[in-house]
Every structure is written in structure tokens, then in C-alpha cells.
Amino acid sequence: MIEQKRILSTPIPGPRSVELQQRKTAAVGAGVSTGLPVYVEQARDGILRDVDGNQLIDFGSGIAVTNVGNGNPAVVKAVQQQVERFTHTCFMVTPYEGYVAVCERLAELTPGDHEKRSALFNSGAEAVENAVKIARHATGKDGIVAFDHAYHGRTNLTMAMTAKNMPYKHRFGPFAGELYRVPMAYPYRWPGGPEHCEKEAFSYITDQIHAQVGEESTAAVIIEPIQGEGGFIVPPKGFLPRLADWCREHDILFIADEVQSGFCRSGDWFACDDEGVVPDLITTAKGIAGGMPLAAVTGRAELLDGVHPGGLGGTYGGNPVACAAALASMDFMAEHDLAGRARAIGERLTGRLTSMAERFPQIGEVRGRGAMIAAELVTDRETKEPAAALAGAVNKACHERGLVTLTCGTLGNVFRFLPPLTITDELLDEGLDVFEEAFAASV
Ligand code: PLZ
């Protein structure tokens, strides 16, 4: 059991981590880089212990994955029991109950009380690719509309859907076709001002789809209800329901990519729940299985059942060990009301960051929902010039002080907070003290 306490016993990274990083450089392709080259030896809830005996506070959750806490005992037990029974059969060859049970739970938990079906995969990108396959198959149309600042993955199709060139797409093309991009309803940077963002964005986007793609050629619109990698951008109230309605009117499928925002992170089971948006298809991964690789597409029964038998699958999709972890994680989230806990964490984060913003003019905006909170950094509040170098410097200063932090944003100037939802208030506050100290030392 790891004490939920930050401990710095060596400089960060310590000597054993430095040594391992040298081995990494000699063995791992340089394209796979590490944000904080501290090698983890053990982890529990909000603490990562490294090979030098340092204990770091985790404000990243492995990029929004360990929502139920790292090494959650219920997940560990479920995994151990499943591993002892069997590790793999391939669901497409000889099935097992865990896969079915996960799909049943997804039908209950995802937005909408209509008849649903799911298919399981290994990664978020794979889920998104399959959602596109299903949407094209169901509609007989090709066009897929994605947004500025979107992140949907690193495979060829999802790279095409992801907005940011560096580092995700640079020199990796050519990309898949029939993908169209429209502006995001981004209140902080909407040219007409945040108060006009909802109305203007909706009209502009739907006009663009009409003019450049054509509703009759558009299979689906895919959106992250709260954008993740792109900068924790929360569209204005009313935007998502209106967009979903417009899609429905035009026989265009509305796909919510909740790979990052899902599973209690946003303060609800799913970010769509906040405004009662019911997507035709929803993609999930990350938080679904407490750290085991699992992803899903869930949607209206007729869409998934419309695909010919054998049209969807993969060797490992819905692996039994990952399914056992998912069932334990979902039970834990329900039993411990992690959505409620995410809202409480969000209030604490927002309160602290908002008061920091009174003293630090570099904090241009504090935004987000639940335990998915970010501070967008600028060099000047009037011009909103992005302060990417500052975000990088604060990040580094946090790391040196034993706090695992992440930045995001197409412009690299957004500081994001993604603690595990089991983090204690004490550890959260200590992490915020460290952040504040790191911030003050970097401006
Ligand atoms: N859709 C909304 O956030 C993954 C990517 C980190 P995979 N985001 C973290 C990185 O640099 O690779 C993500 C997401 C949304 C899809 C994905 C893709 O999920 O499990 O990484 O494939």
C-alpha cells in the first residue's frame, strides 16, 4: 500500500530513472517520447512511486484513464481472477460472458433509453474508426465532419480527423479522404465574442456543411462534447443539443467521441448527459477499464445490427481481462458516485485556479467541467496571445517538484488538470500548492 503522500528523495528524474531513460533512448524509437521521464515502479490512487523512491502526485491519470484510481483494488482483484480463469479466446471465435456484460452495462449507462448495441475494441482510435465504418455502412454516405481542435487518434483515418498537425500528422500523410473540418464553438476565442458563439457557430457550421459537403453526402458529424487534447474546450450551452437536432433533421448521424470525457470525468457518466444530448453513436475508452486497454462503440441497435456478420471485430477487441477490469471499474464508479466526486474535485480546482487568475494575468480563462478543468495561458489578456512557452515552463517546474501535470491545446498553451477521481482533498490541495508555486516561479 502506497501512502498518499508526495515524497522527493532525489532530484526529478532520479539516477535510476536517468539510467532507464538512457536504455530507452537506445531501445525505443525516438518518435515515442516521454513527457516526464520518471520510471514508475508502483502506483495507487493519486500517487505514482518511481524507481528512485520518489512519490509524485498524479494530476494526469495516464491521460484521463485511471478515473477509479491507479491500482484500484477492485479492478486488481477482478483482473487477477480473470487471468487465472483464462486470458484470451478471441470473442469472434469462442465468446465469453464478460464481453456481453460490458455491452449490457454500456447500454444502461450511455445517454438515451433507446435500444442499444455495442462492439468492443482496444483503443480510442480503433473505436472512432469503427464508429465511422458503422456510420458509413448505415447511411450509405461517405462524408465525415470533424471540428477544429479535434483529437480522435493516430491511425490513418483518425489522424485525418485530428486537427493538429504537429506532432500527430506531420509527414505522415496522405490521409484518408471524405473528411471535412468546420470551426469549433470555442467561446474564449470566438471572433464575435463568447456571447455570440453559440448562435454564430451553429449557423456557420451548418452553412459550411450544406455548402461544402451537402447534407445528402454527410454520413456523420463527430464531436468531443468537451474537447480533450485540443484544449478542454467546452462549447456554449445549447450548441450540442441544437447540432444534434440539426443532424437528426438531415439524416446525418451524430457521433459523440467521449474517449476522454466519459466515465464520470466530466461530473456525469458522460459529458453529453449535461444537456441531455443523445448521440446516435458514442465512442468510449480510457476510463472504461481502470487502466486496461478497452474501447467501445455504443449506439442505436439498428445501426450496429445493420452491419453484416463479420464486418466488425479484431483479435483482441473486448479481451476478457480488460472486460473484467471494466465491469469492476463501472461498479466502483456507481458505488462511490465518482461523478459526484468529479464535480466536487472540479469545484476545488476551479475555486483555486480562479483565485490564482486574480493575481496572475497570464491565466486568460479557467474552464471545464467536473474533474476535467483547464487554465488557458496567455501573454496578454487583451490580445489573448497564447503563452505556450509559459505552459511548458510551468509544466516542467511542476514535474521537478513531484507533480505529474499535462498541457494540451492546439496552440500548446492550455494547462489541464485530470486527477484520478479517488484523489483525497489533501493531496489535491497539495498538488494545487505545488502548481501555484511552480507557476509563480515560472512567470
Ligand atoms: N478520442 C477524444 O482523447 C486519446 C492521446 C494521447 P487512443 N487522447 C490521448 C496521444 O498523444 O496519443 C483520444 C481522445 C479522444 C480518441 C482518442 C484516441 O484514443 O486510445 O489513444 O487511441
Short mmCIF file of C-alpha atoms and ligand atoms in Angstrom, two decimals:
data_model
loop_
_atom_site.label_atom_id
_atom_site.label_comp_id
_atom_site.label_asym_id
_atom_site.label_seq_id
_atom_site.Cartn_x
_atom_site.Cartn_y
_atom_site.Cartn_z
CA MET A 1 0.00 0.00 0.00
CA ILE A 2 1.41 3.36 -1.02
CA GLU A 3 0.89 6.22 1.38
CA GLN A 4 -0.97 9.05 -0.34
CA LYS A 5 1.89 11.45 0.18
CA ARG A 6 4.36 13.33 -2.04
CA ILE A 7 7.96 12.36 -1.30
CA LEU A 8 11.04 13.76 -3.01
CA SER A 9 14.08 11.65 -2.18
CA THR A 10 16.21 12.58 -5.23
CA PRO A 11 16.13 15.27 -7.89
CA ILE A 12 13.49 14.56 -10.56
CA PRO A 13 14.32 12.47 -12.55
CA GLY A 14 16.44 10.48 -10.12
CA PRO A 15 19.57 8.47 -11.02
CA ARG A 16 17.77 5.17 -11.71
CA SER A 17 15.26 6.91 -13.95
CA VAL A 18 18.10 8.64 -15.80
CA GLU A 19 19.73 5.27 -16.34
CA LEU A 20 16.48 3.75 -17.61
CA GLN A 21 15.97 6.73 -19.90
CA GLN A 22 19.37 6.01 -21.45
CA ARG A 23 18.27 2.43 -22.10
CA LYS A 24 15.01 3.81 -23.52
CA THR A 25 16.90 6.03 -25.96
CA ALA A 26 18.90 3.04 -27.18
CA ALA A 27 15.91 0.71 -27.48
CA VAL A 28 12.72 2.70 -28.10
CA GLY A 29 12.06 4.67 -31.25
CA ALA A 30 12.54 8.40 -30.69
CA GLY A 31 9.05 9.09 -32.08
CA VAL A 32 7.66 7.65 -28.86
CA SER A 33 8.62 10.37 -26.43
CA THR A 34 8.09 10.72 -22.68
CA GLY A 35 6.72 13.90 -21.11
CA LEU A 36 8.22 13.23 -17.69
CA PRO A 37 10.96 10.57 -17.83
CA VAL A 38 10.44 9.25 -14.34
CA TYR A 39 10.11 5.48 -14.37
CA VAL A 40 7.18 4.22 -12.35
CA GLU A 41 7.64 1.30 -10.04
CA GLN A 42 4.25 1.27 -8.30
CA ALA A 43 1.12 3.37 -8.16
CA ARG A 44 -2.02 3.68 -6.10
CA ASP A 45 -4.83 6.21 -6.39
CA GLY A 46 -3.26 9.67 -6.73
CA ILE A 47 0.37 8.70 -6.15
CA LEU A 48 2.99 7.33 -8.56
CA ARG A 49 6.13 5.93 -6.92
CA ASP A 50 9.24 5.91 -9.10
CA VAL A 51 12.27 3.63 -9.17
CA ASP A 52 14.25 6.13 -7.05
CA GLY A 53 11.68 6.12 -4.23
CA ASN A 54 10.12 9.47 -5.14
CA GLN A 55 6.36 9.72 -4.81
CA LEU A 56 4.67 12.01 -7.29
CA ILE A 57 1.16 13.42 -7.14
CA ASP A 58 -0.74 12.38 -10.24
CA PHE A 59 -2.72 15.15 -11.95
CA GLY A 60 -2.86 13.30 -15.26
CA SER A 61 -4.36 9.84 -14.58
CA GLY A 62 -2.39 8.48 -17.53
CA ILE A 63 -4.35 10.94 -19.71
CA ALA A 64 -7.79 10.52 -18.15
CA VAL A 65 -7.62 6.74 -17.77
CA THR A 66 -7.30 5.83 -14.10
CA ASN A 67 -10.52 7.57 -13.06
CA VAL A 68 -11.15 4.88 -10.41
CA GLY A 69 -7.62 5.38 -9.07
CA ASN A 70 -4.42 3.69 -10.12
CA GLY A 71 -4.26 0.08 -8.98
CA ASN A 72 -7.85 0.22 -7.74
CA PRO A 73 -8.14 -2.90 -5.51
CA ALA A 74 -11.50 -3.94 -7.01
CA VAL A 75 -10.02 -3.74 -10.52
CA VAL A 76 -6.87 -5.59 -9.49
CA LYS A 77 -8.92 -8.39 -7.93
CA ALA A 78 -11.18 -8.72 -10.98
CA VAL A 79 -8.16 -8.85 -13.28
CA GLN A 80 -6.39 -11.45 -11.13
CA GLN A 81 -9.46 -13.66 -11.00
CA GLN A 82 -9.97 -13.43 -14.75
CA VAL A 83 -6.31 -14.08 -15.55
CA GLU A 84 -6.49 -17.28 -13.53
CA ARG A 85 -9.58 -18.44 -15.40
CA PHE A 86 -8.42 -17.65 -18.96
CA THR A 87 -6.59 -14.81 -20.71
CA HIS A 88 -7.94 -14.92 -24.23
CA THR A 89 -10.06 -16.88 -26.63
CA CYS A 90 -10.98 -14.23 -29.22
CA PHE A 91 -14.63 -13.27 -28.86
CA MET A 92 -15.15 -13.82 -32.60
CA VAL A 93 -14.13 -17.47 -32.19
CA THR A 94 -15.42 -18.66 -28.82
CA PRO A 95 -17.22 -15.97 -26.80
CA TYR A 96 -17.40 -15.35 -23.05
CA GLU A 97 -19.80 -13.61 -20.69
CA GLY A 98 -17.63 -10.62 -19.72
CA TYR A 99 -17.86 -9.08 -23.20
CA VAL A 100 -21.65 -9.34 -23.20
CA ALA A 101 -21.88 -7.96 -19.67
CA VAL A 102 -19.79 -4.91 -20.62
CA CYS A 103 -22.08 -4.24 -23.59
CA GLU A 104 -25.13 -4.58 -21.31
CA ARG A 105 -23.65 -2.06 -18.87
CA LEU A 106 -22.82 0.33 -21.72
CA ALA A 107 -26.43 0.16 -22.91
CA GLU A 108 -27.60 1.14 -19.41
CA LEU A 109 -25.06 3.86 -18.75
CA THR A 110 -24.69 5.72 -22.05
CA PRO A 111 -27.10 8.55 -22.88
CA GLY A 112 -30.62 7.67 -24.06
CA ASP A 113 -33.01 4.87 -23.10
CA HIS A 114 -33.45 3.51 -26.62
CA GLU A 115 -32.46 0.02 -27.69
CA LYS A 116 -28.65 -0.11 -27.98
CA ARG A 117 -25.86 -2.38 -29.14
CA SER A 118 -22.09 -2.16 -28.63
CA ALA A 119 -18.89 -3.50 -30.15
CA LEU A 120 -15.62 -3.62 -28.21
CA PHE A 121 -12.13 -2.69 -29.33
CA ASN A 122 -8.69 -1.96 -27.86
CA SER A 123 -8.09 1.76 -28.19
CA GLY A 124 -9.93 5.01 -28.60
CA ALA A 125 -8.70 5.40 -32.17
CA GLU A 126 -9.99 1.97 -33.06
CA ALA A 127 -13.40 2.80 -31.57
CA VAL A 128 -13.56 6.03 -33.59
CA GLU A 129 -12.57 4.23 -36.81
CA ASN A 130 -15.30 1.69 -36.22
CA ALA A 131 -17.88 4.36 -35.47
CA VAL A 132 -17.06 5.85 -38.88
CA LYS A 133 -17.35 2.43 -40.52
CA ILE A 134 -20.74 1.87 -38.90
CA ALA A 135 -21.96 5.37 -39.84
CA ARG A 136 -20.96 4.96 -43.47
CA HIS A 137 -22.43 1.49 -43.65
CA ALA A 138 -25.73 2.62 -42.11
CA THR A 139 -26.18 5.79 -44.16
CA GLY A 140 -24.61 4.75 -47.45
CA LYS A 141 -22.90 8.16 -47.35
CA ASP A 142 -19.17 9.00 -47.18
CA GLY A 143 -18.70 12.48 -45.72
CA ILE A 144 -17.49 12.81 -42.13
CA VAL A 145 -17.40 16.22 -40.49
CA ALA A 146 -14.95 16.91 -37.66
CA PHE A 147 -14.02 20.09 -35.82
CA ASP A 148 -11.11 22.45 -35.37
CA HIS A 149 -9.07 21.39 -32.31
CA ALA A 150 -10.46 17.84 -32.55
CA TYR A 151 -8.44 14.86 -31.44
CA HIS A 152 -9.61 11.43 -32.50
CA GLY A 153 -6.44 9.31 -32.69
CA ARG A 154 -3.27 8.47 -34.56
CA THR A 155 -4.29 5.78 -37.06
CA ASN A 156 -4.59 6.87 -40.67
CA LEU A 157 -8.31 7.57 -40.60
CA THR A 158 -8.28 9.16 -37.15
CA MET A 159 -5.19 11.24 -37.99
CA ALA A 160 -7.23 12.71 -40.80
CA MET A 161 -9.92 13.54 -38.24
CA THR A 162 -7.47 15.00 -35.71
CA ALA A 163 -6.95 18.72 -36.27
CA LYS A 164 -3.42 19.37 -35.06
CA ASN A 165 -0.51 18.82 -37.42
CA MET A 166 2.46 18.75 -35.05
CA PRO A 167 3.17 16.18 -33.65
CA TYR A 168 0.27 13.97 -34.76
CA LYS A 169 0.19 14.30 -38.56
CA HIS A 170 3.42 15.93 -39.69
CA ARG A 171 4.85 13.95 -42.65
CA PHE A 172 2.50 11.01 -42.01
CA GLY A 173 0.13 11.66 -44.89
CA PRO A 174 -1.54 11.19 -47.30
CA PHE A 175 -4.64 10.97 -45.15
CA ALA A 176 -7.99 9.28 -45.62
CA GLY A 177 -10.46 11.19 -47.76
CA GLU A 178 -14.01 12.47 -47.35
CA LEU A 179 -13.20 14.20 -44.08
CA TYR A 180 -14.28 17.80 -43.67
CA ARG A 181 -13.40 20.27 -40.96
CA VAL A 182 -15.55 23.00 -39.51
CA PRO A 183 -14.77 25.60 -36.81
CA MET A 184 -15.34 24.68 -33.18
CA ALA A 185 -17.72 26.64 -30.97
CA TYR A 186 -14.86 27.92 -28.80
CA PRO A 187 -16.29 30.71 -26.67
CA TYR A 188 -12.99 32.17 -25.43
CA ARG A 189 -11.65 32.66 -28.96
CA TRP A 190 -14.87 33.11 -30.94
CA PRO A 191 -14.28 36.14 -33.20
CA GLY A 192 -17.71 37.66 -32.44
CA GLY A 193 -17.22 37.24 -28.67
CA PRO A 194 -18.32 34.44 -26.32
CA GLU A 195 -21.89 35.74 -26.01
CA HIS A 196 -22.46 35.23 -29.75
CA CYS A 197 -20.57 31.96 -30.03
CA GLU A 198 -23.48 29.54 -29.73
CA LYS A 199 -25.69 31.15 -32.35
CA GLU A 200 -22.96 32.14 -34.79
CA ALA A 201 -21.08 28.86 -34.55
CA PHE A 202 -24.20 26.81 -35.13
CA SER A 203 -25.22 28.79 -38.25
CA TYR A 204 -21.71 28.96 -39.63
CA ILE A 205 -21.07 25.26 -39.17
CA THR A 206 -24.35 24.08 -40.62
CA ASP A 207 -23.98 26.52 -43.56
CA GLN A 208 -20.50 25.15 -44.22
CA ILE A 209 -21.69 21.55 -44.16
CA HIS A 210 -24.52 22.46 -46.50
CA ALA A 211 -22.28 24.37 -48.92
CA GLN A 212 -19.11 22.29 -48.86
CA VAL A 213 -20.26 18.73 -48.25
CA GLY A 214 -24.03 18.62 -48.73
CA GLU A 215 -26.33 17.03 -46.15
CA GLU A 216 -27.11 14.19 -48.55
CA SER A 217 -23.38 13.33 -48.71
CA THR A 218 -22.69 13.67 -44.99
CA ALA A 219 -22.74 10.38 -43.09
CA ALA A 220 -21.87 11.79 -39.68
CA VAL A 221 -20.76 14.72 -37.61
CA ILE A 222 -18.31 13.68 -34.90
CA ILE A 223 -17.55 15.85 -31.90
CA GLU A 224 -15.95 15.58 -28.49
CA PRO A 225 -18.63 17.12 -26.22
CA ILE A 226 -15.75 18.61 -24.26
CA GLN A 227 -12.64 18.68 -26.43
CA GLY A 228 -9.66 17.00 -24.78
CA GLU A 229 -6.26 17.29 -26.46
CA GLY A 230 -7.47 20.39 -28.32
CA GLY A 231 -7.61 22.41 -25.09
CA PHE A 232 -10.53 21.35 -22.87
CA ILE A 233 -12.84 23.45 -24.98
CA VAL A 234 -16.42 23.42 -23.70
CA PRO A 235 -18.95 24.52 -26.32
CA PRO A 236 -21.55 27.05 -25.12
CA LYS A 237 -24.79 25.78 -23.62
CA GLY A 238 -27.32 24.93 -26.28
CA PHE A 239 -24.79 24.25 -29.02
CA LEU A 240 -24.63 20.45 -28.76
CA PRO A 241 -28.41 19.86 -28.49
CA ARG A 242 -29.01 22.14 -31.48
CA LEU A 243 -26.33 20.47 -33.54
CA ALA A 244 -27.66 17.01 -32.65
CA ASP A 245 -31.19 18.08 -33.64
CA TRP A 246 -29.98 19.52 -36.91
CA CYS A 247 -28.15 16.28 -37.70
CA ARG A 248 -31.30 14.28 -36.97
CA GLU A 249 -33.36 16.51 -39.28
CA HIS A 250 -30.92 15.86 -42.10
CA ASP A 251 -30.36 12.11 -41.62
CA ILE A 252 -26.81 12.75 -40.51
CA LEU A 253 -25.55 10.65 -37.62
CA PHE A 254 -24.34 12.49 -34.53
CA ILE A 255 -21.29 10.76 -33.04
CA ALA A 256 -20.03 11.79 -29.60
CA ASP A 257 -16.38 10.94 -29.02
CA GLU A 258 -16.30 10.53 -25.25
CA VAL A 259 -13.00 8.69 -25.12
CA GLN A 260 -11.57 11.39 -22.83
CA SER A 261 -14.68 12.98 -21.30
CA GLY A 262 -16.51 9.76 -20.46
CA PHE A 263 -16.86 7.63 -17.33
CA CYS A 264 -17.56 10.26 -14.67
CA ARG A 265 -14.69 12.54 -15.67
CA SER A 266 -16.93 15.47 -16.58
CA GLY A 267 -19.12 15.16 -13.48
CA ASP A 268 -21.71 12.96 -15.19
CA TRP A 269 -21.37 9.46 -16.54
CA PHE A 270 -20.86 11.12 -19.93
CA ALA A 271 -20.37 14.75 -20.95
CA CYS A 272 -23.45 14.51 -23.22
CA ASP A 273 -25.61 13.99 -20.11
CA ASP A 274 -25.14 17.60 -19.01
CA GLU A 275 -27.62 18.83 -21.61
CA GLY A 276 -29.43 15.57 -22.26
CA VAL A 277 -27.82 15.10 -25.67
CA VAL A 278 -28.43 11.61 -27.05
CA PRO A 279 -25.88 10.68 -29.71
CA ASP A 280 -26.59 8.07 -32.37
CA LEU A 281 -23.17 6.57 -31.67
CA ILE A 282 -20.81 7.14 -28.76
CA THR A 283 -17.17 6.12 -28.58
CA THR A 284 -15.58 5.32 -25.22
CA ALA A 285 -12.20 4.05 -24.00
CA LYS A 286 -9.68 5.31 -21.39
CA GLY A 287 -11.68 5.47 -18.13
CA ILE A 288 -13.81 2.46 -19.05
CA ALA A 289 -11.47 -0.18 -17.64
CA GLY A 290 -9.31 1.42 -14.93
CA GLY A 291 -6.11 1.21 -16.98
CA MET A 292 -6.66 -1.93 -19.03
CA PRO A 293 -6.91 -1.38 -22.79
CA LEU A 294 -10.56 -1.44 -23.82
CA ALA A 295 -12.73 0.73 -26.06
CA ALA A 296 -16.29 0.63 -27.32
CA VAL A 297 -18.73 1.92 -29.87
CA THR A 298 -22.25 2.03 -28.49
CA GLY A 299 -25.24 3.16 -30.48
CA ARG A 300 -28.73 2.70 -31.76
CA ALA A 301 -29.45 -1.00 -32.22
CA GLU A 302 -30.38 -0.71 -35.89
CA LEU A 303 -27.07 0.98 -36.74
CA LEU A 304 -24.87 -1.71 -35.23
CA ASP A 305 -27.18 -4.57 -36.22
CA GLY A 306 -27.22 -3.27 -39.79
CA VAL A 307 -23.60 -4.28 -40.27
CA HIS A 308 -23.16 -7.68 -41.92
CA PRO A 309 -21.91 -10.50 -39.63
CA GLY A 310 -18.12 -10.46 -39.50
CA GLY A 311 -17.96 -6.80 -40.54
CA LEU A 312 -16.68 -5.67 -37.15
CA GLY A 313 -14.09 -7.24 -34.88
CA GLY A 314 -10.41 -7.84 -34.24
CA THR A 315 -8.27 -10.39 -32.43
CA TYR A 316 -8.18 -8.68 -29.05
CA GLY A 317 -11.25 -6.46 -29.06
CA GLY A 318 -13.06 -6.92 -25.75
CA ASN A 319 -10.29 -9.03 -24.25
CA PRO A 320 -11.65 -10.94 -21.21
CA VAL A 321 -9.15 -9.43 -18.77
CA ALA A 322 -9.97 -5.91 -19.96
CA CYS A 323 -13.70 -6.69 -19.71
CA ALA A 324 -13.32 -7.93 -16.13
CA ALA A 325 -11.50 -4.69 -15.30
CA ALA A 326 -14.24 -2.66 -16.99
CA LEU A 327 -17.03 -4.34 -15.05
CA ALA A 328 -15.20 -3.74 -11.76
CA SER A 329 -14.46 -0.12 -12.73
CA MET A 330 -18.06 0.64 -13.70
CA ASP A 331 -19.34 -0.92 -10.46
CA PHE A 332 -16.85 1.12 -8.46
CA MET A 333 -17.88 4.34 -10.20
CA ALA A 334 -21.53 3.69 -9.43
CA GLU A 335 -20.98 2.56 -5.82
CA HIS A 336 -18.74 5.51 -4.98
CA ASP A 337 -20.62 8.12 -7.02
CA LEU A 338 -17.48 9.14 -8.86
CA ALA A 339 -19.50 11.55 -10.99
CA GLY A 340 -20.38 13.44 -7.82
CA ARG A 341 -16.78 13.24 -6.67
CA ALA A 342 -15.66 14.64 -10.06
CA ARG A 343 -17.96 17.64 -9.53
CA ALA A 344 -16.51 18.23 -6.05
CA ILE A 345 -12.95 17.98 -7.41
CA GLY A 346 -13.93 20.39 -10.18
CA GLU A 347 -15.20 22.95 -7.67
CA ARG A 348 -11.99 22.75 -5.70
CA LEU A 349 -9.84 23.09 -8.81
CA THR A 350 -11.91 25.91 -10.26
CA GLY A 351 -12.01 27.82 -6.98
CA ARG A 352 -8.28 27.70 -6.59
CA LEU A 353 -7.47 28.49 -10.23
CA THR A 354 -9.97 31.35 -10.33
CA SER A 355 -8.37 32.95 -7.30
CA MET A 356 -4.94 32.47 -8.92
CA ALA A 357 -6.30 34.21 -12.02
CA GLU A 358 -6.90 37.33 -9.91
CA ARG A 359 -3.20 37.52 -9.22
CA PHE A 360 -1.75 36.11 -12.43
CA PRO A 361 -2.87 37.94 -15.59
CA GLN A 362 -1.35 35.08 -17.61
CA ILE A 363 -4.38 32.94 -16.74
CA GLY A 364 -6.71 34.01 -19.53
CA GLU A 365 -9.52 31.61 -18.78
CA VAL A 366 -10.35 28.81 -16.34
CA ARG A 367 -12.83 26.36 -17.85
CA GLY A 368 -14.01 22.78 -17.98
CA ARG A 369 -16.49 20.61 -16.18
CA GLY A 370 -16.17 18.10 -13.37
CA ALA A 371 -12.62 16.86 -12.93
CA MET A 372 -11.74 17.98 -16.47
CA ILE A 373 -10.54 21.51 -15.73
CA ALA A 374 -8.02 23.67 -17.57
CA ALA A 375 -6.39 27.08 -17.45
CA GLU A 376 -5.66 28.70 -20.80
CA LEU A 377 -2.48 30.76 -20.56
CA VAL A 378 -1.93 34.00 -22.49
CA THR A 379 0.80 36.62 -22.59
CA ASP A 380 -1.79 39.40 -22.58
CA ARG A 381 -5.47 39.24 -21.68
CA GLU A 382 -6.44 41.78 -24.32
CA THR A 383 -4.75 40.17 -27.33
CA LYS A 384 -5.12 36.62 -25.91
CA GLU A 385 -1.72 35.80 -27.41
CA PRO A 386 -1.16 32.14 -26.48
CA ALA A 387 1.58 31.60 -23.87
CA ALA A 388 2.81 28.16 -24.92
CA ALA A 389 6.33 28.74 -23.59
CA LEU A 390 4.92 29.59 -20.17
CA ALA A 391 2.71 26.48 -20.17
CA GLY A 392 5.81 24.41 -20.96
CA ALA A 393 7.84 26.10 -18.23
CA VAL A 394 5.13 25.64 -15.58
CA ASN A 395 4.76 22.02 -16.61
CA LYS A 396 8.49 21.45 -16.16
CA ALA A 397 8.50 23.28 -12.83
CA CYS A 398 5.62 21.07 -11.60
CA HIS A 399 7.47 17.94 -12.68
CA GLU A 400 10.62 18.97 -10.82
CA ARG A 401 8.51 19.41 -7.69
CA GLY A 402 6.92 15.96 -7.92
CA LEU A 403 3.62 16.78 -9.57
CA VAL A 404 2.65 14.97 -12.76
CA THR A 405 0.92 17.51 -14.98
CA LEU A 406 -0.14 17.72 -18.60
CA THR A 407 -0.64 20.53 -21.05
CA CYS A 408 -2.88 20.48 -24.12
CA GLY A 409 -4.32 22.77 -26.77
CA THR A 410 -3.72 23.18 -30.47
CA LEU A 411 -1.56 26.15 -29.55
CA GLY A 412 0.10 24.29 -26.64
CA ASN A 413 -0.92 26.95 -24.10
CA VAL A 414 -3.52 25.11 -22.03
CA PHE A 415 -2.71 23.60 -18.66
CA ARG A 416 -5.06 20.72 -17.86
CA PHE A 417 -5.96 19.01 -14.61
CA LEU A 418 -7.03 15.35 -14.71
CA PRO A 419 -6.57 13.88 -11.24
CA PRO A 420 -7.89 10.40 -10.51
CA LEU A 421 -11.40 10.72 -9.09
CA THR A 422 -10.31 8.88 -5.94
CA ILE A 423 -7.73 11.52 -5.04
CA THR A 424 -8.07 12.84 -1.48
CA ASP A 425 -8.80 16.53 -0.86
CA GLU A 426 -5.46 16.81 0.98
CA LEU A 427 -3.50 15.51 -1.98
CA LEU A 428 -5.49 17.65 -4.40
CA ASP A 429 -4.77 20.75 -2.32
CA GLU A 430 -1.10 19.87 -2.01
CA GLY A 431 -0.92 19.41 -5.79
CA LEU A 432 -2.51 22.81 -6.26
CA ASP A 433 0.00 24.35 -3.81
CA VAL A 434 2.78 22.85 -5.90
CA PHE A 435 1.17 24.13 -9.09
CA GLU A 436 0.87 27.62 -7.66
CA GLU A 437 4.48 27.63 -6.51
CA ALA A 438 5.63 26.33 -9.91
CA PHE A 439 3.52 28.94 -11.66
CA ALA A 440 4.88 31.81 -9.54
CA ALA A 441 8.43 30.59 -10.20
CA SER A 442 7.85 30.49 -13.99
CA VAL A 443 6.14 33.81 -14.76
N1 PLZ B 1 -10.59 10.40 -28.96
C1 PLZ B 1 -11.31 12.27 -27.57
O1 PLZ B 1 -8.81 11.95 -26.24
C2 PLZ B 1 -6.89 9.92 -26.89
C3 PLZ B 1 -3.98 10.77 -26.83
C4 PLZ B 1 -2.60 10.93 -26.38
P1 PLZ B 1 -6.35 6.11 -28.05
N2 PLZ B 1 -6.31 11.05 -26.27
C5 PLZ B 1 -4.98 10.95 -25.75
C6 PLZ B 1 -1.63 10.81 -27.50
O2 PLZ B 1 -0.82 11.73 -27.65
O3 PLZ B 1 -1.65 9.80 -28.21
C7 PLZ B 1 -8.20 10.09 -27.60
C8 PLZ B 1 -9.11 11.10 -27.24
C9 PLZ B 1 -10.31 11.22 -27.94
C10 PLZ B 1 -9.75 9.41 -29.31
C11 PLZ B 1 -8.54 9.23 -28.66
C12 PLZ B 1 -7.65 8.12 -29.08
O4 PLZ B 1 -7.56 7.15 -28.09
O5 PLZ B 1 -6.76 5.12 -27.02
O6 PLZ B 1 -5.12 6.90 -27.70
O7 PLZ B 1 -6.27 5.51 -29.41
#
